[in-house]
Amino acid sequence: MSPRLSLHLDRRDAVHRPGELITGRVEIVCPDSRRCDELVASLDWDVESRGEPYAVRGAPIVLAAGLALAAGEPTFVPFEIPAPSGPLTYHGHILTVSWTLRVEAKLGWASRERVEARILLLPWTEEARALTAKSYRTAPARHALVYNPGPLPEAALDKRDEPKTLEHPIVGVALAAASAALLVLRAGAFARVLALLLLVGGLSALFAHLRRRTLRERLGPPELSVHPEIVRAGDVLTVSVSFKPSRPEVLKELVVSLSAQEVVVRPSSEPDEPRHYRHSLHGERRAVDRARLRLPPGRVTVVQEMFRIPLRGPPSFGAPNNELRWEVSATVRTADLVSWKQTQRVLVHPPAP
């Protein structure tokens, strides 16, 4: 009969808040007298998604060492482990974040027993704070409520107004040069048709690039800014779009939007073809009234809109190939139908208790 390891949490619902102590006891029962060299615990979190799963193993915490175990008698080892600041437990549509308390007993060089229990890490509320705090001195410290969203992607998610794909000038020049080469070689009728298509495509790419470049020069270029960039659910953020045109301009449309979505990537066997999955959690689109779309020349004009993050909005989360993303975007369209768009990410923390 092998040794038996059991994990008993003091809170049966397994609900804990950041900075709060996770308490309980580990029960060890051995059929024969044995020595427990080390009893180690760790708090781990895992991501399950339609993309690539991800796991973080917490730092090991030694609960006991050199523990003598009597034959057939249960041995109890109490523990107190502070709950981490995040990421919070999250059950979404295409990704899930779960916390697990794992305990391992090292019973000699060839024997190890493991046990685990799910932990629910939820944000603080006024009610939970009042029930936990016996006095102001024993209330959870404010610094313990600082949120950790996980390893956010290092690459900036800001989408600038730079030309892409066929709008790049190098692509336009290459297509035009290829069409000219085919015409010089006096190829057949099919090659002439292909050369004509390449010429049209190259000139279109150059024209699109010049229009975008002209737009940036005409409007200043436009700049999107968000204040503050780190907010709590329920807070208000201000979105500003600034212009400094060299001559009077009248915009046809300016749309500012706030969105939240789950973004999951499943890497493909081909490096340039990953599969993206997205699920929208929140979307708010606001068109600026036409009275504010007249831009005087030679001075900076700032157009502002204010958004409130929903109080029940999920906090930001990040992990490789898995993300819960909040972002603000601004789209400008001129009278001659030239468009500009820029996007900036916002880091959303849980609501204040």
Short mmCIF file of C-alpha atoms in Angstrom, two decimals:
data_model
loop_
_atom_site.label_atom_id
_atom_site.label_comp_id
_atom_site.label_asym_id
_atom_site.label_seq_id
_atom_site.Cartn_x
_atom_site.Cartn_y
_atom_site.Cartn_z
CA MET A 1 0.00 0.00 0.00
CA SER A 2 1.43 3.34 -1.06
CA PRO A 3 1.42 6.50 1.09
CA ARG A 4 -1.67 8.69 0.87
CA LEU A 5 -1.53 12.47 0.54
CA SER A 6 -4.60 14.68 1.06
CA LEU A 7 -5.09 18.45 0.82
CA HIS A 8 -7.70 20.22 2.99
CA LEU A 9 -8.43 23.92 2.42
CA ASP A 10 -9.97 25.97 5.24
CA ARG A 11 -12.26 27.65 2.71
CA ARG A 12 -14.43 25.00 1.13
CA ASP A 13 -15.44 27.25 -1.76
CA ALA A 14 -11.70 27.75 -2.54
CA VAL A 15 -12.35 31.47 -3.24
CA HIS A 16 -9.41 33.73 -2.39
CA ARG A 17 -8.50 37.37 -3.09
CA PRO A 18 -5.11 38.85 -4.02
CA GLY A 19 -2.92 39.27 -0.93
CA GLU A 20 -5.17 37.08 1.22
CA LEU A 21 -3.72 34.04 2.98
CA ILE A 22 -4.58 30.64 1.54
CA THR A 23 -4.74 28.40 4.59
CA GLY A 24 -5.29 24.71 5.18
CA ARG A 25 -3.43 21.53 6.04
CA VAL A 26 -1.81 18.60 4.30
CA GLU A 27 -2.56 15.11 5.57
CA ILE A 28 0.00 12.33 5.08
CA VAL A 29 -0.73 8.68 5.89
CA CYS A 30 1.96 6.01 5.42
CA PRO A 31 1.44 2.25 5.89
CA ASP A 32 4.92 1.98 7.43
CA SER A 33 7.25 4.27 9.34
CA ARG A 34 8.98 6.60 6.95
CA ARG A 35 10.75 9.94 6.75
CA CYS A 36 9.42 12.80 4.62
CA ASP A 37 12.52 14.54 3.34
CA GLU A 38 10.61 17.54 2.08
CA LEU A 39 7.02 18.73 1.69
CA VAL A 40 6.81 21.37 -1.05
CA ALA A 41 3.85 23.48 -2.28
CA SER A 42 3.46 25.75 -5.30
CA LEU A 43 0.75 27.96 -6.79
CA ASP A 44 0.51 27.46 -10.56
CA TRP A 45 -1.72 28.93 -13.24
CA ASP A 46 -2.66 27.47 -16.61
CA VAL A 47 -4.26 28.73 -19.80
CA GLU A 48 -6.56 26.47 -21.78
CA SER A 49 -7.65 27.83 -25.15
CA ARG A 50 -8.45 27.00 -28.75
CA GLY A 51 -4.92 28.05 -29.55
CA GLU A 52 -1.75 27.01 -27.78
CA PRO A 53 -2.03 26.22 -24.03
CA TYR A 54 0.33 27.88 -21.59
CA ALA A 55 1.36 27.16 -17.99
CA VAL A 56 3.32 29.00 -15.28
CA ARG A 57 4.76 27.08 -12.36
CA GLY A 58 5.04 29.11 -9.15
CA ALA A 59 8.06 29.28 -6.89
CA PRO A 60 8.29 26.23 -4.58
CA ILE A 61 7.41 26.81 -0.91
CA VAL A 62 8.85 24.34 1.61
CA LEU A 63 6.17 23.44 4.16
CA ALA A 64 8.21 20.91 6.14
CA ALA A 65 11.55 19.06 5.98
CA GLY A 66 12.84 15.95 7.77
CA LEU A 67 9.35 15.02 8.95
CA ALA A 68 9.03 11.65 10.77
CA LEU A 69 5.89 9.71 9.77
CA ALA A 70 4.46 7.02 12.09
CA ALA A 71 3.05 3.83 10.55
CA GLY A 72 -0.68 4.08 9.83
CA GLU A 73 -1.13 7.35 11.71
CA PRO A 74 -2.10 10.56 9.91
CA THR A 75 0.32 13.46 10.09
CA PHE A 76 -1.03 16.98 9.54
CA VAL A 77 1.08 19.89 8.27
CA PRO A 78 -0.65 23.31 8.32
CA PHE A 79 0.22 25.95 5.74
CA GLU A 80 -0.32 29.66 5.01
CA ILE A 81 0.42 30.86 1.47
CA PRO A 82 -0.32 34.42 0.30
CA ALA A 83 -2.57 34.59 -2.73
CA PRO A 84 -0.86 36.20 -5.76
CA SER A 85 -1.94 39.47 -7.35
CA GLY A 86 -2.97 37.84 -10.60
CA PRO A 87 -3.89 36.96 -13.19
CA LEU A 88 -7.40 36.37 -11.93
CA THR A 89 -9.38 33.21 -12.55
CA TYR A 90 -11.18 33.68 -15.87
CA HIS A 91 -13.62 31.46 -17.75
CA GLY A 92 -14.08 33.01 -21.17
CA HIS A 93 -15.36 31.90 -24.55
CA ILE A 94 -12.13 30.77 -26.20
CA LEU A 95 -9.67 30.87 -23.29
CA THR A 96 -9.70 29.93 -19.60
CA VAL A 97 -7.28 30.87 -16.79
CA SER A 98 -7.16 28.48 -13.82
CA TRP A 99 -5.15 28.38 -10.57
CA THR A 100 -3.98 25.19 -8.88
CA LEU A 101 -2.35 24.58 -5.49
CA ARG A 102 0.04 21.62 -5.85
CA VAL A 103 1.75 19.81 -2.97
CA GLU A 104 4.49 17.19 -3.35
CA ALA A 105 5.94 14.95 -0.63
CA LYS A 106 9.44 13.57 -1.19
CA LEU A 107 9.55 10.24 0.64
CA GLY A 108 13.05 9.01 -0.11
CA TRP A 109 14.92 9.10 -3.39
CA ALA A 110 12.46 6.85 -5.26
CA SER A 111 9.07 7.77 -3.79
CA ARG A 112 7.07 10.93 -4.39
CA GLU A 113 3.42 11.61 -3.77
CA ARG A 114 1.49 14.54 -5.22
CA VAL A 115 -1.89 16.14 -4.59
CA GLU A 116 -3.55 19.27 -5.98
CA ALA A 117 -6.62 21.46 -5.51
CA ARG A 118 -8.21 24.15 -7.65
CA ILE A 119 -8.08 27.74 -6.34
CA LEU A 120 -10.44 30.52 -7.43
CA LEU A 121 -8.59 33.85 -7.48
CA LEU A 122 -11.23 36.58 -7.64
CA PRO A 123 -11.03 40.40 -7.34
CA TRP A 124 -11.78 42.18 -4.09
CA THR A 125 -15.21 43.64 -3.47
CA GLU A 126 -16.42 45.97 -0.72
CA GLU A 127 -18.37 43.09 0.83
CA ALA A 128 -15.42 40.69 0.75
CA ARG A 129 -13.13 43.35 2.19
CA ALA A 130 -15.56 44.09 5.04
CA LEU A 131 -15.95 40.40 5.91
CA THR A 132 -12.19 39.82 5.87
CA ALA A 133 -11.11 42.90 7.82
CA LYS A 134 -11.69 42.80 11.58
CA SER A 135 -10.25 46.29 11.81
CA TYR A 136 -8.53 48.80 9.60
CA ARG A 137 -5.15 47.51 10.76
CA THR A 138 -5.88 43.94 9.71
CA ALA A 139 -7.45 44.89 6.37
CA PRO A 140 -5.55 43.74 3.26
CA ALA A 141 -2.89 46.26 2.33
CA ARG A 142 -3.59 48.36 -0.75
CA HIS A 143 -0.32 47.30 -2.38
CA ALA A 144 -1.54 43.69 -2.21
CA LEU A 145 -4.33 44.61 -4.60
CA VAL A 146 -1.97 45.60 -7.43
CA TYR A 147 -2.96 43.50 -10.42
CA ASN A 148 -0.59 41.29 -12.40
CA PRO A 149 -2.09 40.70 -15.88
CA GLY A 150 0.43 38.04 -16.81
CA PRO A 151 3.21 38.22 -19.44
CA LEU A 152 1.76 40.76 -21.86
CA PRO A 153 3.16 40.58 -25.41
CA GLU A 154 6.38 42.51 -25.83
CA ALA A 155 5.53 43.66 -29.35
CA ALA A 156 3.56 46.90 -29.37
CA LEU A 157 0.00 46.51 -30.57
CA ASP A 158 -0.22 50.10 -31.78
CA LYS A 159 -1.27 50.13 -35.44
CA ARG A 160 0.29 53.08 -37.15
CA ASP A 161 -0.78 54.63 -40.42
CA GLU A 162 2.05 53.03 -42.35
CA PRO A 163 1.40 51.53 -45.79
CA LYS A 164 0.97 47.77 -45.91
CA THR A 165 1.16 45.04 -48.56
CA LEU A 166 0.29 46.44 -52.00
CA GLU A 167 0.35 50.02 -50.70
CA HIS A 168 4.10 49.90 -50.08
CA PRO A 169 6.10 51.99 -52.62
CA ILE A 170 8.69 49.23 -53.17
CA VAL A 171 5.91 46.87 -54.27
CA GLY A 172 4.61 49.49 -56.69
CA VAL A 173 8.02 50.10 -58.23
CA ALA A 174 8.67 46.35 -58.54
CA LEU A 175 5.37 45.71 -60.31
CA ALA A 176 5.89 48.63 -62.68
CA ALA A 177 9.44 47.47 -63.47
CA ALA A 178 8.27 43.91 -64.16
CA SER A 179 5.62 45.15 -66.59
CA ALA A 180 8.18 47.32 -68.39
CA ALA A 181 10.56 44.35 -68.71
CA LEU A 182 7.87 42.20 -70.27
CA LEU A 183 7.03 44.90 -72.79
CA VAL A 184 10.69 45.45 -73.71
CA LEU A 185 11.21 41.72 -74.30
CA ARG A 186 8.35 41.79 -76.84
CA ALA A 187 6.65 38.81 -75.35
CA GLY A 188 3.46 37.20 -76.62
CA ALA A 189 -0.13 38.39 -76.22
CA PHE A 190 -0.62 36.65 -72.87
CA ALA A 191 2.57 38.22 -71.49
CA ARG A 192 1.44 41.65 -72.72
CA VAL A 193 -1.84 41.30 -70.85
CA LEU A 194 0.08 40.26 -67.74
CA ALA A 195 2.40 43.24 -68.17
CA LEU A 196 -0.59 45.56 -68.39
CA LEU A 197 -2.05 44.13 -65.17
CA LEU A 198 1.30 44.48 -63.38
CA LEU A 199 1.58 48.08 -64.57
CA VAL A 200 -1.90 48.94 -63.30
CA GLY A 201 -1.16 47.25 -59.97
CA GLY A 202 2.16 49.04 -59.56
CA LEU A 203 0.71 52.44 -60.34
CA SER A 204 -2.19 51.79 -57.94
CA ALA A 205 0.22 50.87 -55.14
CA LEU A 206 2.28 54.02 -55.73
CA PHE A 207 -0.85 56.16 -55.87
CA ALA A 208 -2.18 54.69 -52.60
CA HIS A 209 1.15 55.34 -50.89
CA LEU A 210 1.26 58.93 -52.13
CA ARG A 211 -2.30 59.52 -50.92
CA ARG A 212 -1.45 58.24 -47.44
CA ARG A 213 1.77 60.23 -47.31
CA THR A 214 -0.09 63.32 -48.47
CA LEU A 215 -2.68 62.73 -45.76
CA ARG A 216 -0.03 62.58 -43.02
CA GLU A 217 1.51 65.80 -44.30
CA ARG A 218 -1.87 67.48 -44.62
CA LEU A 219 -3.09 66.61 -41.13
CA GLY A 220 0.07 67.05 -39.12
CA PRO A 221 0.29 63.91 -38.96
CA PRO A 222 -2.60 62.82 -36.71
CA GLU A 223 -1.68 61.44 -33.27
CA LEU A 224 -3.79 59.26 -30.97
CA SER A 225 -3.28 59.43 -27.21
CA VAL A 226 -5.09 57.78 -24.30
CA HIS A 227 -5.06 59.01 -20.70
CA PRO A 228 -4.60 57.18 -18.48
CA GLU A 229 -3.22 54.09 -20.21
CA ILE A 230 -3.72 51.99 -17.06
CA VAL A 231 -7.25 52.10 -15.61
CA ARG A 232 -9.54 50.09 -13.37
CA ALA A 233 -12.89 48.71 -14.45
CA GLY A 234 -15.43 51.48 -13.88
CA ASP A 235 -12.92 54.29 -14.50
CA VAL A 236 -13.15 56.91 -17.24
CA LEU A 237 -10.44 57.31 -19.85
CA THR A 238 -9.96 60.22 -22.25
CA VAL A 239 -9.11 59.60 -25.89
CA SER A 240 -7.51 62.47 -27.82
CA VAL A 241 -6.75 62.82 -31.51
CA SER A 242 -4.58 65.80 -32.42
CA PHE A 243 -4.10 67.47 -35.81
CA LYS A 244 -1.87 70.26 -37.08
CA PRO A 245 -2.79 70.86 -40.73
CA SER A 246 -0.80 73.22 -42.91
CA ARG A 247 -3.99 74.50 -44.55
CA PRO A 248 -7.68 74.52 -43.61
CA GLU A 249 -9.16 71.03 -43.59
CA VAL A 250 -12.65 69.65 -43.14
CA LEU A 251 -12.82 65.98 -42.22
CA LYS A 252 -15.63 63.86 -43.55
CA GLU A 253 -15.60 61.46 -40.59
CA LEU A 254 -13.81 60.79 -37.30
CA VAL A 255 -14.76 57.65 -35.39
CA VAL A 256 -13.34 56.70 -31.98
CA SER A 257 -13.97 53.25 -30.55
CA LEU A 258 -13.28 51.20 -27.42
CA SER A 259 -13.20 47.42 -27.65
CA ALA A 260 -12.28 44.32 -25.66
CA GLN A 261 -11.72 40.89 -27.14
CA GLU A 262 -10.19 37.53 -26.48
CA VAL A 263 -7.38 36.89 -28.97
CA VAL A 264 -6.00 33.38 -29.38
CA VAL A 265 -3.35 32.24 -31.85
CA ARG A 266 -2.73 28.65 -32.91
CA PRO A 267 0.71 28.49 -34.54
CA SER A 268 0.60 26.77 -37.89
CA SER A 269 3.12 24.40 -39.41
CA GLU A 270 3.83 27.21 -41.87
CA PRO A 271 5.57 30.14 -40.10
CA ASP A 272 3.61 32.77 -42.04
CA GLU A 273 0.18 31.22 -41.56
CA PRO A 274 -0.88 31.21 -37.89
CA ARG A 275 -4.56 30.73 -37.13
CA HIS A 276 -6.22 33.54 -35.18
CA TYR A 277 -9.39 33.21 -33.12
CA ARG A 278 -11.17 36.27 -31.74
CA HIS A 279 -14.20 36.76 -29.54
CA SER A 280 -15.61 40.24 -28.88
CA LEU A 281 -16.38 41.05 -25.24
CA HIS A 282 -17.15 44.76 -25.53
CA GLY A 283 -17.52 47.25 -28.36
CA GLU A 284 -18.36 50.94 -28.28
CA ARG A 285 -18.17 53.10 -31.40
CA ARG A 286 -18.62 56.87 -31.32
CA ALA A 287 -18.72 59.23 -34.32
CA VAL A 288 -17.53 62.78 -33.62
CA ASP A 289 -20.07 65.45 -34.51
CA ARG A 290 -19.34 67.39 -37.68
CA ALA A 291 -19.01 70.73 -35.87
CA ARG A 292 -15.65 69.55 -34.48
CA LEU A 293 -14.27 68.33 -37.81
CA ARG A 294 -13.16 71.75 -39.09
CA LEU A 295 -9.40 72.10 -38.64
CA PRO A 296 -7.85 75.60 -38.81
CA PRO A 297 -4.37 75.84 -40.37
CA GLY A 298 -1.08 76.23 -38.51
CA ARG A 299 -2.20 75.26 -35.02
CA VAL A 300 -2.87 72.08 -33.07
CA THR A 301 -6.50 70.99 -32.88
CA VAL A 302 -7.37 68.27 -30.35
CA VAL A 303 -10.60 66.29 -30.53
CA GLN A 304 -11.47 64.40 -27.34
CA GLU A 305 -13.92 61.67 -26.43
CA MET A 306 -14.47 60.03 -23.04
CA PHE A 307 -15.24 56.37 -22.41
CA ARG A 308 -16.08 54.53 -19.21
CA ILE A 309 -14.71 51.03 -18.80
CA PRO A 310 -17.66 48.79 -17.81
CA LEU A 311 -17.64 47.99 -14.11
CA ARG A 312 -18.09 44.30 -14.92
CA GLY A 313 -15.55 44.39 -17.73
CA PRO A 314 -12.92 41.61 -17.49
CA PRO A 315 -9.36 42.76 -16.67
CA SER A 316 -6.55 42.59 -19.19
CA PHE A 317 -4.68 39.33 -19.47
CA GLY A 318 -1.62 38.25 -21.40
CA ALA A 319 0.25 35.04 -22.16
CA PRO A 320 2.08 33.73 -25.25
CA ASN A 321 -0.52 33.23 -28.00
CA ASN A 322 -3.35 34.08 -25.59
CA GLU A 323 -4.58 37.53 -24.64
CA LEU A 324 -7.56 39.46 -23.35
CA ARG A 325 -7.04 42.79 -25.05
CA TRP A 326 -8.55 46.21 -24.43
CA GLU A 327 -7.79 48.82 -27.07
CA VAL A 328 -8.85 52.21 -28.36
CA SER A 329 -8.80 53.11 -32.04
CA ALA A 330 -9.41 56.24 -34.09
CA THR A 331 -10.33 56.30 -37.78
CA VAL A 332 -10.21 59.47 -39.88
CA ARG A 333 -11.67 59.85 -43.36
CA THR A 334 -11.22 62.93 -45.52
CA ALA A 335 -13.54 64.35 -48.15
CA ASP A 336 -11.49 62.68 -50.91
CA LEU A 337 -11.95 59.30 -49.11
CA VAL A 338 -8.38 58.94 -47.85
CA SER A 339 -8.42 57.09 -44.51
CA TRP A 340 -6.09 56.92 -41.51
CA LYS A 341 -6.35 54.60 -38.53
CA GLN A 342 -4.37 54.16 -35.32
CA THR A 343 -4.90 51.77 -32.40
CA GLN A 344 -3.53 51.84 -28.86
CA ARG A 345 -3.81 49.22 -26.12
CA VAL A 346 -5.22 50.03 -22.67
CA LEU A 347 -4.31 48.02 -19.57
CA VAL A 348 -7.47 47.38 -17.50
CA HIS A 349 -7.16 46.34 -13.84
CA PRO A 350 -9.98 44.87 -11.69
CA PRO A 351 -12.38 47.40 -10.12
CA ALA A 352 -11.42 49.10 -6.87
CA PRO A 353 -13.01 47.48 -3.80
#
